Structure formats: structure tokens, C-alpha cells
Amino acid sequence: MPIATTNPATGQVLKTYEAMSDEQIDAAIERADLAFRQLRETTVAQRARWLTAAADLLDAERDETARLMTTEMGKTYAAAKAEVTKCATACRFYADNAPGMLADEPADAAAVKAKRAYVRYQPIGPVLAVMPWNFPLWQVMRFAAPALMAGNTGLLKHASNVPQTALFLEDLFRRAGFPEGAFTTLLVGSDAVDRILSDPRVRAATLTGSEPAGRSIAQIAGREIKKTVLELGGSDPFVVMPSADLDTAAEVATTARCQNNGQSCIAAKRFIVHTDVFDAFAEKFAARMAALRVGDPMDDGTDVGPLASERGRDEVHAQVTDAVDQGATVLCGGEKPSGDGWYYPPTVVTDLRPEMRMWSEEVFGPVAGLYRVGSYDEAIEVANGTSFGLGSNAWTNDPAEQERFAVDLNAGNVFINGMTTSYPELPFGGVKNSGYGRELSAAGMREFCNTKTVWIGAGEAGAGAGAHSE
Ligand code: NAP
């Protein structure tokens, strides 16, 4: 893929970049390694001051930064501004809380026959971050903020269609005070990832993106015995049961499906509705979807902007067409517009069957699949019946049913009577083909730490001796 900014609202190429040479990549890795040696000697309080400075810059430069994202990948300007603010919040969260998360954890010294024993969290070195374009700032920040606070350094290989946002991120951390090389943007294609991850100075990798990209990185990392965190795709279920407040559920369903122009890994994609309320919910949901305003993402009144690429729009339309050709029913949308920009209308499709692509594939655009089920058990069967397991939603006002959904939905998170989202305070990640490992919270920070056991004996004859090893 060429490294270029192309405005999805017009299809116009605005700026192109040369990929970095092997020599430039090697030099960047060397700087990241040197910066790691420097960073691990700094105090957590110092790193917190730098991260707070990054948050202040994000707040001060919110509007320009948001415009950059909207121009590169088409999200609405309002959503882009909210994304910048969310990044600043996450920086402050880690600046405030990392000292506690990284503090030594004392163990029961007597139980392990020590004078003192504790667990220490230490950074591991330069980490490669391969990131997607859909939340060009947030996806990177939720890796970078905890990684830098822990004392690691970051090498970013961002998606090829968001180079300006990628360069902004490197500049942001430099201006915030982090040492040269602490966070570096590598303008490279995905073909350079093997070389970078195979370098002994690079200690781990995190990837947010598609399943094929995840498989590829995991293979390289397996060969090199390096830790990975994979945040891959999802086809989140949104289950509506008879006791749910249908107006609220339909309202949230519309936002949950069409946020970020329908291009979110944790967007609700499959709406699984109990037959007792199916018709009422379908009517309310389709009416709200059809009423969304599609248009220029810079306009205040726009709800849904263009998809990020022509290829992405064609893929979404092919999935809808495949379902319709096999007998599915379109309740709204479903027509590919002509004219400039890669727009696609909010669409609701029902009467889906397992042989249709939409049943099992992730649809990365504002298209909802609507499924009728006759019971709780059938709802769980359909909800869990894909290879994904990222997020999940259930709508019910029955407390016992809420508890059952929390247990039975096989996903990295369960949101009941609310939209799936990410918070710095809560772990984020998936199961099954949605990936492994966690981002955010203390769990996310510790993915790239050496959890080191420290055991200190009395140094006297007999102390600690005689225990069997391993
Ligand atoms: P993608 O093609 O996998 O791209 C993501 C990143 O991986 C880009 O930087 C891309 O580089 C790189 N890449 C692609 N193929 C690669 C390979 N074989 N080896 C190494 N790197 C590779 O994903 P996308 O289609 O643009 O993004 C949408 C996908 O991301 C969806 O499936 C979505 O659900 C998922 N996603 C997941 C999460 C989550 O948190 N779980 C969040 C957001 C998105 P180039 O741009 O240079 O190709």
C-alpha cells in the first residue's frame, strides 16, 4: 500500500511519502534502544510529568489534530475532537496511576522462606506497535501511554493511510519532553514488519488490526520468541430481550453500529432480538438508522461520514449484495451511492442465514444484521456462534438474566444496558480469533513488563537451602 493521505470525502490524494530505507529503519531501532537505556533510569514521576505535558498539548491542539484525522480517514470532526480529548484523559490516567501500578508488590516472606520477597515490574525494551487507521490517535495512545510510563520505548508502524497522524504522534511525545528515540514513527509498509520484529533489540509487538495481519505477526513473534498482544476484529452481538427498554435500546443500537462511520472493532454488528419484541425493535431501529445524516465529515450536522477507503466500501457493499442475492431482506439502505467520496448509507439487513457472508464475517461499515431468536438459549447460541469474541452487549431489565449474560457471552467484555466502549480504568481485549492479551488498566501496562520475582534470604546457613528447585 502506498504511504499517503487520501481524503475519503473526495478521493483526492493530498500527500504521499517515501517508505523508509533499511538503513533508516536500523538507525531508528538503534535510537529506540539507546532511549530505552535512558528511559529506564528515569523516575516514574519524571515520566508522569512528560505524559501530563503530552495531555496538555493534546488539549491545546485538539481542533487541528482532529482535522488531521478527519482528513485522513473520514471520521466526523465531532468524533475526532472527542478522540483527542479521550487520549488526553488516558495520558492523565496513566500519569496519575502508573506509580501505583508499577510499585513493588510485597509477598509473604515467611511462606517463601525469605527475609523479604516481592514482585517488581520492569520495562522490557523497544516495543513495535502495528496500528490501524480507524482510531488513528486512540489506538496508538492506549499502547503508548502505559508503555512509556513503564519505561519502554515505542516504534510505531501505523496504517499506510494515516501518515500525518503518525508523524504528529512522534512529534507530540518529543515536544512533551520524552528523550529522542523514546517514541518513533516508522514510515514503512507491512513488508518491513518481519525485519523490524526480527531485530534482537526489539523485544515485543502489539498489533491492532485484522485477523490476517495478526496471524502474520504472531508467526514472526513465535519464531523469534517474542511477546505479542493482538487486538483483532470483532462481530459483536447486541442482544435485546423482552424486558428491555426498546426505545433506549434502539437509540443506543444506532450509535453502537454507526459510530466512527461503522468502522469500529467493538461496534455492535449483529442485533439478536427476542421474537416477542422483534417487530417493535426492528421498526424503531430501522427508522433511526434511516434518519442518520450521511455527508461531509467536517459538517456539524453529519452523523456518518465516508468509509476510509474505496476498497473498504466495495467490501461492505459486496457483503450486503451477497446476503440480498441469497434472499435477505433490506429494511433500509443497501444502495451504493454514486459521486465523489466513499459514502455508504446506514443499512439494516434481516432474514440472514449461515451461508451468507454477513452471518460469519465482520462488516466494517454502517451495516447491521438483524436476527430473530425465540429464547435466551438461542440468543446465546447465535451471539457466540462466530469465530470472534471481542465485545458483547445485552439489553434486559431482568436481574437474573443480566447475571446469566455476564457468564454466558463468550467475549472479552460484556456491557449490559449500555454501549461497549473502552475506558483507561478497564482492561480491553478479546478471546477466540479476536486476539489475546489486554490493553488499558494495570493489565495493559503489565503486558510489556518483566514481572520479576525478587527473593532475599537472611544470608545465614540453612536459610532457603534444602528447598526443591523449579
Ligand atoms: P489491517 O489491514 O490488519 O491493518 C492494520 C495494521 O496492520 C496496518 O498498520 C497495516 O499496515 C498492518 N498490516 C496489514 N497486514 C499486515 C501484515 N501481513 N503484516 C504486518 N502488518 C500488517 O486492518 P484494517 O483492515 O486496516 O483495519 C480494520 C481491522 O482492524 C478490523 O478487522 C477491525 O476490527 C480491527 N480492529 C481491531 C481493534 C481491536 O481493538 N481489537 C481496533 C480497531 C480495529 P498497512 O496499512 O501498511 O497495510
XYZ file of N, CA and C and ligand atoms in Angstrom, residues 1 3 130-135 139 142 157-161 188-191 193 207-214 216-217 220 230-234 263-266 269 311 362 364 388 390 428-430 434 439, ligand 1:
201
model
N 0.843 -1.207 0.000
C 0.000 0.000 0.000
C 0.871 1.246 0.000
N 2.184 4.879 1.017
C 2.015 5.643 2.254
C 1.541 7.028 1.831
N 2.022 -2.065 15.710
C 1.444 -2.018 14.355
C -0.022 -1.645 14.538
N -0.411 -0.520 13.982
C -1.710 0.049 14.345
C -2.612 0.322 13.130
N -3.937 0.344 13.370
C -4.893 0.575 12.282
C -5.295 2.046 12.193
N -6.019 2.361 11.145
C -6.373 3.747 10.848
C -7.686 4.190 11.485
N -8.473 3.258 12.060
C -9.858 3.651 12.382
C -9.973 4.604 13.569
N -9.107 4.444 14.571
C -8.982 5.461 15.629
C -7.495 5.822 15.638
N -5.944 4.409 19.161
C -5.352 3.067 19.132
C -3.883 3.116 19.534
N -3.410 4.171 23.477
C -3.673 3.180 24.533
C -2.539 2.166 24.642
N 4.509 1.452 13.650
C 4.243 1.263 12.228
C 2.727 1.461 12.103
N 2.367 2.663 11.688
C 0.942 2.982 11.612
C 0.398 2.532 10.250
N -0.929 2.530 10.127
C -1.537 2.178 8.844
C -1.067 3.164 7.776
N -0.920 2.659 6.560
C -0.305 3.467 5.498
C -1.153 4.671 5.079
N -2.440 4.674 5.446
C -3.292 5.810 5.031
C -3.395 6.924 6.077
N 6.761 2.949 7.089
C 7.096 1.718 6.356
C 5.813 0.980 5.991
N 5.902 0.113 5.011
C 4.786 -0.755 4.667
C 4.814 -2.000 5.542
N 3.784 -2.840 5.408
C 3.725 -4.023 6.269
C 4.828 -5.028 5.918
N 5.428 -4.882 4.712
C 6.508 -5.798 4.333
C 7.772 -5.594 5.174
N 7.707 -5.298 8.473
C 7.450 -5.719 9.850
C 8.321 -6.911 10.263
N -0.276 -5.541 18.043
C -0.943 -5.235 16.773
C -2.435 -5.073 17.007
N -2.977 -4.013 16.480
C -4.424 -3.867 16.401
C -4.755 -3.841 14.928
N -5.598 -4.762 14.496
C -5.914 -4.819 13.074
C -6.663 -6.081 12.741
N -6.497 -6.512 11.511
C -7.289 -7.641 11.010
C -6.672 -8.986 11.422
N -7.466 -10.020 11.247
C -7.005 -11.374 11.572
C -5.775 -11.790 10.750
N -5.763 -11.569 9.420
C -4.564 -11.975 8.661
C -3.300 -11.271 9.155
N -3.412 -9.997 9.476
C -2.234 -9.279 9.970
C -1.807 -9.852 11.318
N -2.774 -10.199 12.163
C -2.472 -10.795 13.468
C -1.755 -12.125 13.322
N 0.060 -13.107 10.849
C 1.394 -12.884 10.308
C 2.366 -12.438 11.417
N 1.943 -11.497 12.229
C 2.816 -11.012 13.314
C 3.063 -12.107 14.344
N 5.759 -14.480 13.129
C 7.119 -13.924 13.250
C 7.543 -13.934 14.715
N -2.446 -9.058 20.682
C -3.193 -8.924 19.424
C -4.623 -8.469 19.708
N -4.995 -7.337 19.132
C -6.374 -6.835 19.209
C -6.928 -6.909 17.788
N -7.722 -7.930 17.509
C -8.138 -8.154 16.121
C -9.606 -7.790 15.925
N -10.208 -8.364 14.925
C -11.564 -7.947 14.579
C -12.625 -8.457 15.534
N -13.839 -8.009 15.275
C -14.962 -8.453 16.091
C -16.254 -8.384 15.298
N -16.995 1.852 11.454
C -15.694 1.177 11.353
C -15.019 1.083 12.725
N -15.642 0.364 13.615
C -15.047 0.158 14.933
C -15.040 -1.329 15.210
N -13.936 -1.808 15.804
C -13.866 -3.232 16.124
C -14.947 -3.607 17.125
N -15.282 -2.689 18.035
C -16.287 -3.001 19.059
C -17.640 -2.380 18.732
N -22.526 -5.326 15.764
C -22.689 -5.639 14.336
C -23.849 -6.598 14.094
N -11.788 0.560 -1.308
C -11.753 -0.900 -1.151
C -12.671 -1.334 0.001
N -16.981 -10.165 9.722
C -17.097 -8.817 10.283
C -17.486 -7.862 9.153
N -17.344 -4.078 8.168
C -16.668 -2.863 8.658
C -17.249 -1.620 7.982
N -15.344 -14.854 16.358
C -14.867 -13.685 17.116
C -15.307 -13.732 18.576
N -14.836 -10.386 20.776
C -14.265 -9.126 21.281
C -15.194 -8.523 22.338
N -9.070 -4.155 28.202
C -9.716 -4.240 26.886
C -9.008 -5.299 26.062
N -9.781 -6.226 25.481
C -9.183 -7.243 24.619
C -10.204 -8.322 24.322
N -9.780 -9.324 23.559
C -10.741 -10.319 23.107
C -10.356 -11.740 23.443
N -10.525 -12.960 18.017
C -10.402 -11.519 18.249
C -9.070 -11.171 18.909
N -5.220 -4.566 26.700
C -4.730 -3.199 26.740
C -5.469 -2.481 27.871
P -5.151 -4.327 8.728
O -5.157 -4.411 7.261
O -4.813 -5.539 9.508
O -4.164 -3.125 9.107
C -3.802 -2.848 10.440
C -2.297 -2.594 10.507
O -1.602 -3.806 10.215
C -1.807 -1.577 9.477
O -0.742 -0.851 10.048
C -1.322 -2.459 8.334
O -0.361 -1.826 7.538
C -0.728 -3.610 9.101
N -0.677 -4.867 8.365
C -1.563 -5.328 7.444
N -1.193 -6.556 7.029
C -0.055 -6.867 7.689
C 0.806 -7.997 7.684
N 0.574 -9.056 6.924
N 1.896 -7.970 8.482
C 2.147 -6.923 9.268
N 1.373 -5.814 9.317
C 0.271 -5.790 8.552
O -6.525 -3.843 9.313
P -7.575 -2.868 8.645
O -8.432 -3.699 7.783
O -6.942 -1.677 8.082
O -8.337 -2.433 9.989
C -9.540 -2.927 10.359
C -9.425 -4.168 11.220
O -8.840 -3.849 12.472
C -10.785 -4.724 11.541
O -10.767 -6.114 11.492
C -11.019 -4.248 12.956
O -11.961 -4.981 13.679
C -9.652 -4.335 13.515
N -9.550 -3.520 14.716
C -9.431 -4.133 15.927
C -9.405 -3.381 17.084
C -9.301 -4.015 18.442
O -9.019 -3.310 19.408
N -9.499 -5.310 18.590
C -9.464 -1.999 16.994
C -9.574 -1.407 15.742
C -9.603 -2.192 14.606
P -0.751 -1.171 6.104
O -1.726 -0.084 6.384
O 0.543 -0.673 5.600
O -1.335 -2.279 5.292
